[in-house]
Amino acid sequence: MRWAGGVIQQQRSAPPSTLLNGLDAWFSFDEASGNILDSSGNGYTHTEQNGVSRTAGKVSGCSTFNGTNDYYNRSGGTYPWDSSTDFTIAAWVRPRSSSRISIISTTNNIQGINLELNATYDPRINVYAGGWRRINLGINTFSFNTWHCIIAWLDQAGRIVYISGDNGTPASTSTFTTPTVATSAQCSIGGYNGSQYFWNGEIDELAIWNRILTADERTEYYNSGNGIGYGNL
């Protein structure tokens, strides 16, 4: 409430962000050490493997990976984000390597999804659909030691995969066959299946939705290049 002209007026708070709708997981990487928690409240805690370090991030803190063997892992079961349903994955990343490195993968090493940078610094999303379907953004401009925003999504009805870098125009695949869902999968952050393509650099504000974000929501997540944390939604 506030006092205005001798009258007490009720102030209205801003409505919550629509980025909270359909949110499956949000990892802020603000923990001082150890496992990373899922800020969405859905319980997708991931276990630290081989001593992931922490440093200042795009928004508050972040995790920094050595590109050799450290990552986060959650084993077994299925996940709301898989190649059988619509999903959106968004993250802020700061790479330090020109090799193929994985941001997040949910796979049994045969089927699943994988968001990564290829060896030419180009963002790529891989979805298994009767064989791996790969879509590169095609910009090859993600520079070292610089924060970049990656957002990828799957349109299940249209059978199309999209990926966008730094809120630019998205690239997309052609129509593909019905995706195959990974069973007995593990979700790895900072590596592919916990066995290869280990991330070299930083990852921050990794979020996953069970729907396709609108262009306005992608812009809100990008936040004019400043990023946004879960606590600001």
C-alpha positions as a printed Julia matrix, in Angstrom:
233×3 Matrix{Float64}:
  0.0     0.0     0.0
  1.05    3.61   -0.46
 -0.17    7.07    0.64
 -1.22    9.3    -2.25
 -3.12   12.57   -1.87
 -4.55   11.62    1.48
 -5.81    8.28    0.18
 -4.29    4.88    0.89
 -3.89    3.03   -2.4
 -3.33   -0.68   -2.82
 -0.26   -1.43   -4.93
 -0.5    -4.45   -7.18
  2.48   -6.74   -7.55
  3.57   -7.84  -11.0
  2.14  -11.19  -12.11
  4.57  -14.12  -12.01
  6.54  -14.78  -15.16
  5.07  -17.26  -17.63
  8.51  -18.88  -17.64
  7.23  -20.7   -14.55
  4.56  -22.46  -16.64
  5.52  -25.97  -17.68
  8.92  -25.65  -16.0
 10.4   -29.1   -15.33
 13.79  -28.1   -13.93
 15.95  -25.02  -13.34
 19.57  -25.27  -12.25
 21.04  -21.99  -11.0
 24.42  -23.49   -9.97
 24.55  -21.18   -6.96
 25.54  -23.91   -4.48
 28.99  -23.36   -2.98
 29.99  -26.97   -3.68
 28.62  -30.47   -4.09
 25.39  -31.49   -5.8
 23.2   -29.09   -7.76
 19.58  -28.61   -6.76
 16.53  -28.15   -8.94
 15.07  -24.72   -8.1
 11.72  -25.61   -9.7
 10.88  -27.87   -6.77
 10.47  -30.96   -8.96
 13.39  -32.71   -7.31
 15.79  -33.29  -10.21
 18.9   -33.02   -8.03
 22.09  -34.0    -9.87
 25.11  -35.54   -8.16
 28.53  -33.98   -8.55
 31.14  -36.2   -10.18
 34.9   -35.67   -9.89
 34.86  -32.28   -8.19
 33.1   -29.69  -10.35
 34.36  -26.2    -9.41
 32.37  -22.99   -8.84
 32.98  -19.44   -9.95
 31.13  -16.19  -10.67
 28.49  -16.8   -13.32
 26.27  -14.98  -15.76
 23.73  -14.6   -12.94
 25.25  -14.99   -9.47
 27.32  -18.21   -9.31
 27.9   -20.96  -11.87
 29.72  -24.24  -12.36
 33.04  -24.42  -14.17
 34.07  -27.71  -15.81
 37.57  -28.94  -16.65
 36.76  -30.66  -19.95
 38.33  -33.91  -18.74
 36.07  -35.84  -16.37
 33.89  -33.65  -14.14
 30.13  -33.4   -14.59
 26.78  -33.8   -12.8
 24.68  -36.93  -13.1
 21.24  -38.34  -12.32
 20.85  -42.02  -13.15
 17.89  -44.19  -14.03
 14.27  -43.67  -14.92
 12.67  -41.37  -17.44
 12.42  -37.58  -17.59
  9.62  -35.2   -18.62
 12.03  -33.81  -21.21
 12.65  -36.48  -23.8
 12.23  -36.91  -27.52
  8.58  -38.03  -27.3
  7.14  -34.68  -26.18
  7.53  -30.96  -26.78
 10.39  -29.49  -24.79
 12.58  -26.4   -24.53
 16.11  -26.37  -23.11
 17.88  -23.07  -22.38
 21.29  -22.33  -20.92
 23.99  -19.7   -20.61
 27.42  -21.08  -21.49
 31.0   -19.82  -21.64
 33.13  -22.34  -23.59
 36.9   -22.69  -23.37
 37.48  -25.45  -25.92
 37.14  -26.01  -29.66
 36.41  -29.72  -29.28
 32.94  -31.27  -29.22
 31.54  -30.63  -25.75
 28.13  -31.45  -24.24
 25.97  -29.12  -22.14
 23.26  -31.63  -21.18
 22.32  -35.1   -22.38
 19.51  -37.47  -21.47
 20.4   -40.75  -23.1
 21.11  -44.44  -22.68
 23.96  -43.96  -25.19
 21.68  -45.23  -27.97
 18.59  -42.99  -27.83
 17.74  -39.64  -26.25
 18.68  -35.96  -26.63
 21.95  -34.05  -26.41
 22.59  -30.28  -26.45
 26.2   -29.44  -27.29
 28.76  -27.34  -29.13
 30.51  -28.99  -32.04
 34.21  -28.63  -32.84
 33.64  -25.34  -34.7
 31.91  -23.64  -31.74
 28.49  -24.14  -33.36
 25.51  -24.95  -31.08
 23.83  -28.24  -31.95
 20.83  -30.2   -30.66
 20.64  -33.95  -31.29
 17.35  -35.85  -31.03
 16.98  -39.57  -31.66
 14.15  -40.23  -34.13
 14.7   -43.45  -36.03
 18.35  -42.41  -36.04
 20.03  -39.29  -34.68
 18.64  -36.02  -36.06
 21.2   -33.22  -35.68
 20.59  -29.55  -36.28
 23.46  -27.06  -36.17
 22.73  -23.38  -35.71
 25.2   -22.69  -38.52
 26.84  -19.55  -37.14
 30.22  -20.89  -35.96
 30.76  -17.7   -33.98
 30.55  -18.76  -30.34
 33.84  -17.29  -29.11
 35.97  -18.51  -26.22
 35.64  -17.02  -22.73
 32.42  -15.17  -23.66
 28.94  -15.86  -22.32
 26.41  -17.06  -24.9
 22.74  -18.03  -24.66
 21.52  -21.26  -26.29
 17.85  -22.19  -26.56
 16.66  -25.37  -28.32
 13.19  -26.82  -28.65
 11.24  -29.71  -30.18
  7.88  -29.25  -31.9
  6.45  -32.75  -31.63
  3.34  -32.09  -33.74
  5.36  -30.64  -36.6
  8.27  -33.07  -36.02
 10.74  -30.17  -36.19
 13.74  -29.34  -33.98
 14.88  -25.74  -33.55
 17.92  -24.06  -32.03
 18.71  -20.39  -31.41
 21.89  -18.64  -30.26
 21.95  -15.34  -28.38
 18.24  -14.89  -29.14
 18.89  -14.76  -32.87
 16.91  -16.3   -35.71
 16.5   -20.03  -35.04
 17.66  -22.79  -37.37
 15.47  -25.86  -37.81
 15.44  -29.39  -39.19
 13.15  -30.81  -41.8
 10.26  -33.05  -40.72
 11.42  -36.31  -39.16
  9.86  -39.6   -38.11
  8.36  -40.34  -34.71
 11.06  -39.99  -32.03
 12.14  -42.96  -29.96
 12.15  -42.48  -26.2
 15.27  -43.4   -24.26
 14.73  -46.0   -21.55
 16.88  -46.47  -18.45
 18.49  -43.16  -19.32
 20.78  -41.01  -17.28
 20.85  -37.23  -17.39
 24.32  -35.72  -17.46
 25.13  -32.02  -17.21
 28.59  -31.12  -18.48
 29.17  -34.35  -20.38
 27.57  -36.87  -22.72
 26.24  -39.89  -20.83
 28.9   -39.27  -18.2
 31.51  -40.81  -20.47
 32.67  -38.36  -23.17
 32.4   -34.88  -24.69
 33.0   -33.29  -21.28
 32.22  -29.58  -21.14
 35.21  -27.24  -20.9
 34.08  -23.9   -19.46
 31.1   -22.59  -17.55
 27.36  -23.35  -17.52
 24.72  -21.23  -15.78
 20.92  -20.96  -15.44
 20.13  -24.22  -17.22
 16.34  -24.59  -17.54
 14.04  -27.18  -19.11
 10.34  -26.89  -19.97
  7.81  -29.5   -21.12
  6.51  -27.1   -23.77
  7.71  -24.71  -26.46
  8.56  -21.22  -25.22
  7.11  -18.29  -27.14
  9.39  -15.78  -28.82
  8.58  -13.29  -26.02
  9.53  -15.86  -23.37
 12.81  -16.61  -25.1
 13.49  -12.87  -25.13
 12.68  -12.68  -21.41
 15.14  -15.5   -20.66
 17.81  -13.77  -22.76
 17.07  -10.49  -20.93
 18.97   -8.2   -23.32
 22.06  -10.35  -22.88
 22.01  -10.09  -19.09
 20.35  -13.42  -18.32
 17.72  -14.06  -15.67
 17.78  -16.17  -12.53
 15.01  -18.33  -11.13
 14.62  -15.98   -8.18
 13.72  -13.13  -10.54
 10.75  -14.88  -12.17
